[in-house]
Amino acid sequence: MSTVWLSIGTVGMALGTVAFILMGLRAPQGSRYFFVITASITLIAFISYLVMTTGQGSTILTTADGETREFYWARYIDWLLTTPLLLLDLALLALIRPGQSAGLISGIIGLDVLMILTGLGAGFSTNAFLQVVLFLISTAALVAVLYLVVTRLLQAARGRSPAVARVFNTLAGLTVVLWAFYPVVFLLGSEGFGAVGITTEIFVFMVLDLLAKVGFGFLLLTSRDALSDLTGGKMQASRVS
Ligand code: RET
């Protein structure tokens, strides 16, 4: 059954990538970078899902009490690359002059990378104490990332056009809710308490990944009003300076 869920993930990411590329070809020039970033996100996830569907990208670990579990590390390489890109989409939507907020953007992305790397360490570790410590650091980094999104970025987005502010609110809300599920699945799944089986874990991660990437991408890239406001805003800004 795991292979079925992983195959659905692979096909879903492939379809999302093709759709975003086709939509990008018809998009106004000034907003194309959103299509490039978002299609790259689903393309990377497609590769990761393809790797996992073909039985690669996981390792069998033996825990201290002699039990074994299969750890899918390929998804962490996907997340390491794609979660910063998702945050970049949000930042570019919210900030009028992203170049002037380089500190904020790199802070958010730096915390996000810390989150994924410590999560990878927790997943790979067979030492319970180290797992707990790394899990807590990863979760703290997640809280910090989401906090910055709903404070600093949300505040910045309020200063943009109503259409941009509305799309940002929706996407930020979606991000907070979906991202909060990941540590819960980790905790309940094979890396944590093992309360749910590996097949269920693979299924839930697949649904979350599709919503957080393809769902997020569709919401962003079909918001024509917001995207055209952004191009207009950009042209105005360059005229003033
Ligand atoms: C881990 C490890 C345990 C602690 C935390 C985690 C958070 C993961 C997140 C992943 C988001 C992935 C997305 C993928 C999109 O397709 C690494 C599970 C906090 C938030 C959005």
Coordinates of N, CA and C and ligand atoms in Angstrom, one line a residue:
M1 N 0.8 -1.2 0.0 CA 0.0 0.0 0.0 C 0.9 1.3 0.0
S2 N 2.0 1.2 0.7 CA 2.9 2.4 0.8 C 3.2 2.9 -0.6
T3 N 3.5 1.9 -1.5 CA 3.9 2.2 -2.9 C 2.8 3.0 -3.6
V4 N 1.5 2.6 -3.3 CA 0.4 3.3 -3.9 C 0.4 4.7 -3.5
W5 N 0.5 5.0 -2.2 CA 0.5 6.4 -1.7 C 1.7 7.2 -2.3
L6 N 2.8 6.5 -2.3 CA 4.0 7.2 -2.9 C 3.8 7.5 -4.4
S7 N 3.2 6.6 -5.1 CA 2.9 6.8 -6.5 C 2.0 8.0 -6.7
I8 N 0.9 8.1 -5.8 CA 0.0 9.2 -5.9 C 0.7 10.5 -5.7
G9 N 1.6 10.5 -4.7 CA 2.5 11.7 -4.5 C 3.3 12.1 -5.7
T10 N 3.9 11.0 -6.4 CA 4.7 11.3 -7.5 C 3.9 11.9 -8.7
V11 N 2.7 11.3 -8.9 CA 1.9 11.8 -10.0 C 1.3 13.2 -9.7
G12 N 0.9 13.4 -8.4 CA 0.4 14.7 -8.0 C 1.4 15.8 -8.2
M13 N 2.6 15.5 -7.8 CA 3.7 16.5 -7.9 C 4.0 16.8 -9.4
A14 N 4.0 15.7 -10.2 CA 4.3 15.9 -11.7 C 3.2 16.8 -12.3
L15 N 1.9 16.4 -12.0 CA 0.8 17.2 -12.6 C 0.9 18.7 -12.1
G16 N 1.2 18.9 -10.9 CA 1.3 20.3 -10.3 C 2.4 21.0 -11.1
T17 N 3.5 20.3 -11.3 CA 4.7 21.0 -12.0 C 4.3 21.4 -13.4
V18 N 3.7 20.4 -14.2 CA 3.3 20.7 -15.5 C 2.3 21.9 -15.6
A19 N 1.3 21.8 -14.6 CA 0.3 22.9 -14.6 C 0.9 24.3 -14.3
F20 N 1.8 24.3 -13.4 CA 2.4 25.6 -13.0 C 3.3 26.2 -14.2
I21 N 4.0 25.2 -14.9 CA 4.8 25.7 -16.0 C 3.9 26.3 -17.1
L22 N 2.8 25.5 -17.4 CA 1.9 26.0 -18.5 C 1.2 27.3 -18.1
M23 N 0.8 27.4 -16.8 CA 0.2 28.7 -16.4 C 1.3 29.8 -16.4
G24 N 2.5 29.5 -16.1 CA 3.6 30.5 -16.2 C 3.8 31.1 -17.5
L25 N 3.6 30.2 -18.6 CA 3.9 30.6 -19.9 C 3.0 31.8 -20.4
R26 N 1.8 31.8 -19.7 CA 0.8 32.8 -20.1 C 0.7 33.9 -19.1
A27 N 1.6 33.9 -18.1 CA 1.5 34.9 -17.0 C 2.2 36.1 -17.4
P28 N 1.8 37.3 -16.9 CA 2.5 38.5 -17.2 C 4.0 38.4 -16.8
Q29 N 4.9 39.0 -17.6 CA 6.3 38.9 -17.4 C 6.8 39.2 -15.9
G30 N 6.2 40.2 -15.3 CA 6.7 40.6 -14.0 C 6.4 39.7 -12.9
S31 N 5.5 38.7 -13.1 CA 5.1 37.8 -12.1 C 5.6 36.4 -12.3
R32 N 6.4 36.3 -13.4 CA 6.8 34.9 -13.8 C 7.6 34.2 -12.7
Y33 N 8.4 35.0 -11.9 CA 9.3 34.4 -10.9 C 8.5 33.6 -9.9
F34 N 7.2 33.9 -9.6 CA 6.4 33.1 -8.7 C 6.1 31.7 -9.3
F35 N 5.9 31.7 -10.7 CA 5.7 30.4 -11.3 C 6.9 29.6 -11.4
V36 N 8.1 30.2 -11.6 CA 9.3 29.5 -11.6 C 9.6 28.9 -10.2
I37 N 9.5 29.7 -9.2 CA 9.7 29.2 -7.8 C 8.8 28.0 -7.5
T38 N 7.5 28.3 -7.8 CA 6.5 27.3 -7.3 C 6.6 26.0 -8.1
A39 N 6.9 26.1 -9.4 CA 7.1 24.9 -10.2 C 8.4 24.1 -9.8
S40 N 9.4 24.9 -9.3 CA 10.6 24.2 -8.8 C 10.3 23.4 -7.6
I41 N 9.4 24.0 -6.8 CA 9.0 23.3 -5.5 C 8.4 21.9 -5.8
T42 N 7.4 21.9 -6.7 CA 6.8 20.6 -7.0 C 7.7 19.7 -7.8
L43 N 8.6 20.3 -8.6 CA 9.5 19.4 -9.4 C 10.5 18.7 -8.4
I44 N 11.0 19.4 -7.4 CA 11.9 18.8 -6.5 C 11.1 17.7 -5.7
A45 N 9.9 18.0 -5.3 CA 9.1 17.0 -4.6 C 8.8 15.8 -5.5
F46 N 8.6 16.0 -6.8 CA 8.3 14.9 -7.7 C 9.5 14.0 -7.7
I47 N 10.7 14.5 -7.8 CA 11.9 13.7 -7.8 C 12.0 12.9 -6.5
S48 N 11.8 13.6 -5.4 CA 11.9 12.9 -4.1 C 10.8 11.7 -4.0
Y49 N 9.6 12.0 -4.5 CA 8.6 10.9 -4.5 C 8.9 9.8 -5.4
L50 N 9.5 10.2 -6.6 CA 9.9 9.1 -7.5 C 11.0 8.2 -6.9
V51 N 11.9 8.8 -6.2 CA 13.0 8.1 -5.5 C 12.3 7.1 -4.5
M52 N 11.4 7.6 -3.7 CA 10.8 6.8 -2.7 C 9.9 5.7 -3.3
T53 N 9.2 6.1 -4.4 CA 8.3 5.1 -5.0 C 9.1 3.9 -5.5
T54 N 10.3 4.2 -6.0 CA 11.1 3.1 -6.6 C 11.9 2.4 -5.5
G55 N 11.6 2.6 -4.3 CA 12.2 1.8 -3.2 C 13.5 2.4 -2.7
Q56 N 13.9 3.6 -3.1 CA 15.1 4.2 -2.7 C 14.9 5.3 -1.7
G57 N 15.9 5.9 -1.2 CA 15.8 7.0 -0.3 C 15.3 6.7 1.1
S58 N 15.4 5.4 1.5 CA 15.1 5.1 2.9 C 16.2 4.1 3.4
T59 N 16.3 4.1 4.7 CA 17.3 3.2 5.3 C 16.6 2.5 6.5
I60 N 17.0 1.2 6.7 CA 16.5 0.5 7.8 C 17.4 0.7 9.0
L61 N 16.8 1.2 10.1 CA 17.6 1.6 11.3 C 17.3 0.6 12.4
T62 N 18.3 0.2 13.2 CA 18.1 -0.7 14.3 C 18.1 0.2 15.6
T63 N 17.1 0.2 16.3 CA 17.0 1.0 17.6 C 17.8 0.3 18.7
A64 N 17.9 1.1 19.8 CA 18.7 0.6 20.9 C 18.1 -0.7 21.5
D65 N 16.8 -0.9 21.4 CA 16.2 -2.1 22.0 C 16.1 -3.2 20.9
G66 N 16.9 -3.0 19.9 CA 16.9 -4.1 18.9 C 15.8 -4.1 17.8
E67 N 14.9 -3.2 17.9 CA 13.8 -3.2 16.9 C 14.3 -2.4 15.6
T68 N 13.6 -2.7 14.5 CA 14.0 -2.0 13.3 C 12.9 -1.1 12.8
R69 N 13.3 0.0 12.2 CA 12.3 0.9 11.5 C 12.9 1.4 10.2
E70 N 12.0 1.7 9.3 CA 12.5 2.2 8.0 C 12.4 3.7 8.0
F71 N 13.5 4.4 7.8 CA 13.5 5.9 7.8 C 13.6 6.4 6.4
Y72 N 12.6 7.2 6.0 CA 12.7 7.8 4.6 C 13.4 9.2 4.7
W73 N 14.7 9.2 4.4 CA 15.4 10.4 4.5 C 15.3 11.3 3.3
A74 N 14.8 10.7 2.2 CA 14.7 11.4 0.9 C 13.8 12.6 1.1
R75 N 12.7 12.5 1.9 CA 11.8 13.6 2.0 C 12.4 14.8 2.7
Y76 N 13.4 14.5 3.5 CA 14.1 15.6 4.2 C 14.9 16.5 3.2
I77 N 15.5 15.8 2.2 CA 16.3 16.5 1.2 C 15.3 17.4 0.4
D78 N 14.1 16.8 0.1 CA 13.1 17.6 -0.6 C 12.7 18.8 0.3
W79 N 12.4 18.6 1.6 CA 12.0 19.7 2.5 C 13.1 20.7 2.7
L80 N 14.3 20.2 2.7 CA 15.4 21.2 2.9 C 15.5 22.2 1.8
L81 N 15.1 21.8 0.6 CA 15.1 22.7 -0.6 C 13.8 23.4 -0.8
T82 N 12.7 22.7 -0.5 CA 11.4 23.3 -0.9 C 10.8 24.1 0.2
T83 N 11.0 23.9 1.5 CA 10.4 24.7 2.5 C 11.0 26.2 2.4
P84 N 12.3 26.3 2.2 CA 12.8 27.7 2.0 C 12.1 28.4 0.7
L85 N 11.9 27.6 -0.3 CA 11.2 28.2 -1.5 C 9.8 28.6 -1.2
L86 N 9.1 27.8 -0.4 CA 7.7 28.2 0.0 C 7.7 29.5 0.8
L87 N 8.7 29.6 1.7 CA 8.8 30.8 2.5 C 9.2 32.0 1.6
L88 N 10.0 31.7 0.6 CA 10.4 32.8 -0.3 C 9.2 33.3 -1.1
D89 N 8.3 32.4 -1.5 CA 7.0 32.8 -2.2 C 6.3 33.8 -1.2
L90 N 6.2 33.4 0.0 CA 5.4 34.2 1.0 C 6.1 35.6 1.2
A91 N 7.4 35.5 1.3 CA 8.2 36.8 1.5 C 8.1 37.7 0.3
L92 N 8.2 37.2 -0.9 CA 8.1 38.0 -2.1 C 6.7 38.6 -2.3
L93 N 5.7 37.9 -1.7 CA 4.3 38.4 -1.8 C 4.1 39.5 -0.8
A94 N 4.7 39.4 0.3 CA 4.4 40.3 1.4 C 5.3 41.6 1.3
L95 N 6.5 41.4 0.9 CA 7.5 42.5 1.0 C 7.6 43.4 -0.3
I96 N 7.4 44.7 -0.2 CA 7.5 45.5 -1.3 C 8.9 45.6 -1.9
R97 N 9.9 45.7 -1.0 CA 11.3 45.7 -1.5 C 12.0 44.6 -0.7
P98 N 12.0 43.4 -1.3 CA 12.6 42.3 -0.6 C 14.1 42.5 -0.3
G99 N 14.7 43.2 -1.2 CA 16.2 43.5 -1.0 C 16.5 44.2 0.3
Q100 N 15.5 45.1 0.7 CA 15.8 45.8 1.9 C 15.4 45.0 3.2
S101 N 14.8 43.8 3.0 CA 14.5 43.0 4.1 C 15.3 41.7 4.0
A102 N 16.5 41.8 3.5 CA 17.3 40.6 3.3 C 17.6 39.9 4.7
G103 N 17.7 40.7 5.7 CA 18.0 40.2 7.1 C 16.8 39.3 7.5
L104 N 15.6 39.8 7.3 CA 14.4 39.1 7.8 C 14.2 37.8 6.9
I105 N 14.4 37.9 5.6 CA 14.3 36.7 4.8 C 15.3 35.7 5.1
S106 N 16.6 36.1 5.3 CA 17.6 35.1 5.6 C 17.4 34.5 7.0
G107 N 16.8 35.4 7.9 CA 16.5 34.8 9.3 C 15.5 33.8 9.2
I108 N 14.4 34.0 8.5 CA 13.3 33.0 8.4 C 13.8 31.7 7.7
I109 N 14.6 31.9 6.6 CA 15.1 30.7 5.9 C 16.1 30.0 6.7
G110 N 17.0 30.7 7.4 CA 18.0 30.1 8.3 C 17.3 29.2 9.4
L111 N 16.3 29.7 10.0 CA 15.6 29.0 11.0 C 14.9 27.7 10.4
D112 N 14.4 27.9 9.2 CA 13.7 26.8 8.5 C 14.7 25.7 8.2
V113 N 15.9 26.1 7.8 CA 17.0 25.1 7.5 C 17.4 24.4 8.8
L114 N 17.5 25.1 9.8 CA 17.8 24.5 11.1 C 16.7 23.5 11.5
M115 N 15.4 23.9 11.3 CA 14.3 23.0 11.6 C 14.4 21.6 10.8
I116 N 14.7 21.7 9.5 CA 14.8 20.5 8.7 C 16.0 19.6 9.1
L117 N 17.2 20.3 9.3 CA 18.4 19.5 9.6 C 18.3 18.9 10.9
T118 N 17.8 19.6 11.9 CA 17.7 18.9 13.3 C 16.6 17.8 13.2
G119 N 15.5 18.1 12.4 CA 14.5 17.0 12.2 C 15.1 15.8 11.5
L120 N 16.0 16.0 10.6 CA 16.6 14.9 9.9 C 17.5 14.1 10.9
G121 N 18.2 14.9 11.7 CA 19.0 14.3 12.8 C 18.2 13.4 13.7
A122 N 17.0 14.0 14.1 CA 16.1 13.3 15.0 C 15.6 12.0 14.4
G123 N 15.3 12.1 13.1 CA 14.8 10.9 12.4 C 15.8 9.8 12.2
F124 N 17.1 10.2 12.0 CA 18.1 9.3 11.8 C 18.6 8.7 13.1
S125 N 18.5 9.4 14.2 CA 19.1 9.0 15.4 C 18.4 7.7 16.0
T126 N 19.2 6.9 16.6 CA 18.7 5.7 17.4 C 18.9 5.9 18.9
N127 N 19.3 7.1 19.2 CA 19.5 7.4 20.6 C 18.3 8.3 21.1
A128 N 17.6 7.8 22.0 CA 16.3 8.4 22.4 C 16.6 9.8 23.0
F129 N 17.6 10.0 23.8 CA 17.9 11.3 24.3 C 18.2 12.3 23.2
L130 N 19.1 11.9 22.3 CA 19.4 12.9 21.2 C 18.2 13.2 20.4
Q131 N 17.4 12.1 20.2 CA 16.1 12.3 19.4 C 15.2 13.4 20.0
V132 N 15.1 13.3 21.3 CA 14.2 14.3 22.0 C 14.8 15.7 21.9
V133 N 16.1 15.8 22.1 CA 16.7 17.2 22.1 C 16.6 17.7 20.6
L134 N 16.9 17.0 19.6 CA 16.8 17.5 18.3 C 15.4 17.8 17.9
F135 N 14.5 16.9 18.3 CA 13.0 17.2 18.0 C 12.6 18.5 18.6
L136 N 13.0 18.8 19.9 CA 12.6 20.0 20.5 C 13.2 21.2 19.8
I137 N 14.5 21.1 19.4 CA 15.1 22.3 18.7 C 14.4 22.5 17.4
S138 N 14.1 21.4 16.7 CA 13.4 21.5 15.4 C 12.0 22.2 15.6
T139 N 11.3 21.8 16.6 CA 10.0 22.3 16.8 C 10.0 23.8 17.3
A140 N 11.1 24.1 18.1 CA 11.2 25.5 18.4 C 11.5 26.4 17.2
A141 N 12.3 25.9 16.3 CA 12.6 26.6 15.0 C 11.3 26.7 14.2
L142 N 10.5 25.7 14.2 CA 9.2 25.8 13.4 C 8.4 26.9 14.0
V143 N 8.3 26.9 15.3 CA 7.5 28.0 16.0 C 8.0 29.4 15.6
A144 N 9.3 29.5 15.6 CA 9.9 30.8 15.3 C 9.6 31.2 13.9
V145 N 9.7 30.2 13.0 CA 9.4 30.5 11.5 C 8.0 31.0 11.4
L146 N 7.1 30.2 12.0 CA 5.6 30.6 11.8 C 5.3 31.9 12.5
Y147 N 6.0 32.2 13.6 CA 5.8 33.4 14.3 C 6.2 34.6 13.4
L148 N 7.4 34.5 12.8 CA 7.8 35.6 11.9 C 6.9 35.7 10.7
V149 N 6.3 34.6 10.2 CA 5.4 34.7 9.1 C 4.1 35.5 9.5
V150 N 3.6 35.1 10.7 CA 2.3 35.8 11.1 C 2.5 37.1 11.8
T151 N 3.7 37.5 12.1 CA 3.9 38.9 12.6 C 4.5 39.8 11.5
R152 N 5.8 39.6 11.2 CA 6.5 40.5 10.3 C 6.0 40.4 8.9
L153 N 5.8 39.2 8.3 CA 5.4 39.2 7.0 C 3.9 39.6 6.8
L154 N 3.1 39.2 7.8 CA 1.7 39.6 7.7 C 1.5 41.1 7.8
Q155 N 2.3 41.7 8.7 CA 2.3 43.1 8.8 C 2.7 43.8 7.5
A156 N 3.7 43.3 6.9 CA 4.2 43.9 5.6 C 3.1 43.7 4.6
A157 N 2.5 42.6 4.5 CA 1.4 42.3 3.5 C 0.2 43.2 3.7
R158 N 0.0 43.7 4.9 CA -1.2 44.6 5.1 C -0.9 45.9 4.4
G159 N 0.3 46.2 4.1 CA 0.6 47.5 3.4 C 0.5 47.4 1.9
R160 N 0.2 46.2 1.4 CA 0.1 46.0 0.0 C -1.4 46.1 -0.4
S161 N -1.7 45.9 -1.7 CA -3.1 46.0 -2.2 C -4.0 45.0 -1.5
P162 N -5.3 45.3 -1.4 CA -6.2 44.4 -0.8 C -6.1 43.0 -1.3
A163 N -6.0 42.9 -2.6 CA -5.9 41.5 -3.3 C -4.7 40.8 -2.8
V164 N -3.5 41.5 -2.7 CA -2.3 40.8 -2.3 C -2.4 40.4 -0.8
A165 N -3.0 41.4 0.0 CA -3.1 41.1 1.5 C -4.0 39.9 1.7
R166 N -5.1 39.8 0.9 CA -6.0 38.7 1.0 C -5.4 37.3 0.7
V167 N -4.7 37.3 -0.4 CA -4.0 36.0 -0.8 C -3.0 35.7 0.2
F168 N -2.2 36.7 0.7 CA -1.2 36.4 1.7 C -1.8 35.8 3.0
N169 N -2.9 36.4 3.4 CA -3.6 35.9 4.6 C -4.0 34.4 4.4
T170 N -4.6 34.1 3.3 CA -5.0 32.7 3.0 C -3.8 31.8 3.0
L171 N -2.7 32.2 2.3 CA -1.6 31.3 2.2 C -0.8 31.2 3.6
A172 N -0.8 32.2 4.3 CA -0.1 32.2 5.6 C -0.9 31.3 6.6
G173 N -2.2 31.4 6.5 CA -3.1 30.5 7.4 C -2.9 29.1 7.0
L174 N -2.9 28.8 5.7 CA -2.7 27.4 5.2 C -1.4 26.9 5.7
T175 N -0.3 27.7 5.6 CA 1.0 27.3 6.0 C 1.1 27.0 7.5
V176 N 0.5 27.9 8.3 CA 0.6 27.6 9.7 C -0.1 26.3 10.1
V177 N -1.3 26.1 9.5 CA -2.1 24.9 9.9 C -1.4 23.6 9.4
L178 N -1.0 23.6 8.1 CA -0.4 22.4 7.5 C 1.0 22.1 8.1
W179 N 1.8 23.1 8.3 CA 3.1 22.9 8.8 C 3.1 22.3 10.2
A180 N 2.1 22.8 11.0 CA 2.0 22.3 12.4 C 1.7 20.8 12.5
F181 N 1.2 20.2 11.4 CA 0.9 18.8 11.4 C 2.2 17.9 11.3
Y182 N 3.2 18.5 10.7 CA 4.4 17.6 10.4 C 5.0 17.1 11.7
P183 N 5.3 17.9 12.7 CA 5.9 17.4 13.9 C 5.0 16.4 14.6
V184 N 3.7 16.6 14.4 CA 2.7 15.6 15.1 C 2.8 14.3 14.4
V185 N 2.9 14.3 13.0 CA 3.0 13.0 12.3 C 4.3 12.3 12.7
F186 N 5.4 13.1 12.8 CA 6.7 12.6 13.1 C 6.6 11.9 14.5
L187 N 5.9 12.6 15.4 CA 5.9 12.1 16.8 C 5.0 10.8 16.9
L188 N 3.9 10.8 16.2 CA 3.0 9.6 16.2 C 3.5 8.5 15.3
G189 N 4.4 8.8 14.4 CA 4.8 7.8 13.4 C 6.0 7.0 13.8
S190 N 6.7 6.4 12.8 CA 7.7 5.4 13.2 C 8.9 6.1 13.8
E191 N 9.2 7.4 13.5 CA 10.3 8.1 14.1 C 10.1 8.4 15.6
G192 N 8.8 8.4 16.0 CA 8.4 8.8 17.4 C 7.9 7.6 18.1
F193 N 6.6 7.7 18.6 CA 6.0 6.7 19.4 C 5.5 5.5 18.7
G194 N 5.5 5.6 17.4 CA 5.0 4.4 16.6 C 3.6 4.1 16.8
A195 N 2.8 5.2 17.1 CA 1.3 5.0 17.4 C 0.6 4.7 16.1
V196 N 1.1 5.2 15.0 CA 0.5 4.8 13.7 C 1.5 4.1 12.9
G197 N 1.1 3.2 12.0 CA 2.0 2.4 11.2 C 2.7 3.2 10.1
I198 N 3.7 2.7 9.5 CA 4.5 3.4 8.5 C 3.6 3.7 7.3
T199 N 2.7 2.9 6.9 CA 1.8 3.1 5.8 C 1.0 4.3 6.0
T200 N 0.4 4.4 7.2 CA -0.5 5.6 7.5 C 0.4 6.8 7.5
E201 N 1.6 6.7 8.0 CA 2.5 7.9 8.1 C 2.8 8.4 6.7
I202 N 3.1 7.4 5.8 CA 3.4 7.8 4.4 C 2.2 8.5 3.7
F203 N 1.0 7.9 4.0 CA -0.2 8.5 3.5 C -0.4 9.9 3.9
V204 N -0.3 10.1 5.3 CA -0.6 11.5 5.8 C 0.5 12.5 5.3
F205 N 1.7 12.1 5.2 CA 2.7 13.0 4.7 C 2.4 13.3 3.2
M206 N 2.0 12.3 2.5 CA 1.7 12.6 1.1 C 0.5 13.6 0.9
V207 N -0.5 13.5 1.7 CA -1.6 14.4 1.7 C -1.1 15.8 2.1
L208 N -0.4 15.9 3.2 CA 0.2 17.2 3.6 C 1.1 17.8 2.6
D209 N 1.9 17.0 2.0 CA 2.9 17.5 1.0 C 2.1 18.1 -0.2
L210 N 1.1 17.3 -0.7 CA 0.3 17.8 -1.8 C -0.4 19.1 -1.5
L211 N -1.0 19.2 -0.3 CA -1.7 20.4 0.0 C -0.7 21.6 0.2
A212 N 0.4 21.3 0.8 CA 1.4 22.4 1.1 C 2.1 22.9 -0.1
K213 N 2.2 22.0 -1.1 CA 2.9 22.4 -2.3 C 2.0 22.7 -3.5
V214 N 1.2 21.7 -3.9 CA 0.3 21.9 -5.1 C -0.9 22.8 -4.7
G215 N -1.5 22.5 -3.5 CA -2.6 23.4 -3.1 C -2.2 24.8 -2.9
F216 N -1.1 25.0 -2.2 CA -0.5 26.3 -2.0 C -0.2 27.0 -3.4
G217 N 0.4 26.2 -4.3 CA 0.8 26.8 -5.6 C -0.5 27.2 -6.4
F218 N -1.5 26.4 -6.4 CA -2.7 26.8 -7.1 C -3.3 28.1 -6.5
L219 N -3.4 28.1 -5.2 CA -4.0 29.3 -4.6 C -3.2 30.6 -5.0
L220 N -1.9 30.5 -4.9 CA -1.1 31.6 -5.2 C -1.1 32.0 -6.7
L221 N -1.0 31.0 -7.6 CA -0.8 31.3 -9.0 C -2.1 31.5 -9.8
T222 N -3.2 31.2 -9.1 CA -4.5 31.6 -9.8 C -5.1 32.9 -9.3
S223 N -4.3 33.5 -8.4 CA -4.8 34.8 -7.8 C -4.3 35.9 -8.8
R224 N -5.0 36.0 -9.9 CA -4.6 37.0 -10.9 C -4.6 38.4 -10.5
D225 N -5.6 38.8 -9.7 CA -5.6 40.2 -9.2 C -4.4 40.5 -8.4
A226 N -4.0 39.6 -7.5 CA -2.9 39.8 -6.6 C -1.6 39.9 -7.4
L227 N -1.4 39.0 -8.4 CA -0.2 38.9 -9.2 C -0.1 40.2 -10.1
S228 N -1.2 40.6 -10.6 CA -1.1 41.8 -11.5 C -0.9 43.1 -10.6
D229 N -1.4 43.1 -9.4 CA -1.1 44.2 -8.5 C 0.4 44.2 -8.2
L230 N 1.0 43.1 -8.1 CA 2.4 43.0 -7.8 C 3.3 43.6 -8.9
T231 N 2.9 43.2 -10.1 CA 3.7 43.7 -11.3 C 3.5 45.3 -11.3
G232 N 2.2 45.7 -11.1 CA 2.0 47.2 -11.1 C 2.8 47.9 -10.0
G233 N 2.8 47.3 -8.8 CA 3.5 47.8 -7.7 C 5.0 47.9 -8.0
K234 N 5.5 46.9 -8.7 CA 6.9 46.9 -9.0 C 7.3 48.0 -10.0
M235 N 6.4 48.2 -11.0 CA 6.7 49.2 -11.9 C 6.7 50.6 -11.3
Q236 N 5.7 50.8 -10.4 CA 5.6 52.1 -9.7 C 6.9 52.4 -8.9
A237 N 7.3 51.3 -8.2 CA 8.4 51.5 -7.3 C 9.6 51.8 -8.1
S238 N 9.8 51.3 -9.3 CA 11.0 51.6 -10.0 C 10.9 53.0 -10.7
R239 N 9.7 53.4 -10.9 CA 9.5 54.7 -11.5 C 9.9 55.8 -10.4
V240 N 9.5 55.5 -9.2 CA 9.8 56.5 -8.1 C 11.3 56.6 -7.9
S241 N 12.0 55.4 -7.8 CA 13.4 55.5 -7.4 C 14.3 55.9 -8.6
Ligands
RET1 C1 10.1 17.6 11.4 C2 10.9 16.9 12.5 C3 10.2 17.0 13.8 C4 10.1 18.4 14.2 C5 9.5 19.3 13.1 C6 9.5 18.9 11.8 C7 8.9 19.8 10.9 C8 8.7 19.7 9.6 C9 8.0 20.6 8.7 C10 8.0 20.2 7.4 C11 7.3 20.9 6.4 C12 7.3 20.4 5.2 C13 6.6 20.9 4.0 C14 6.6 20.2 2.9 C15 5.9 20.6 1.7 O1 5.7 19.8 0.9 C16 11.2 17.8 10.3 C17 9.0 16.6 10.8 C18 9.1 20.6 13.6 C19 7.3 21.8 9.2 C20 5.8 22.1 4.1

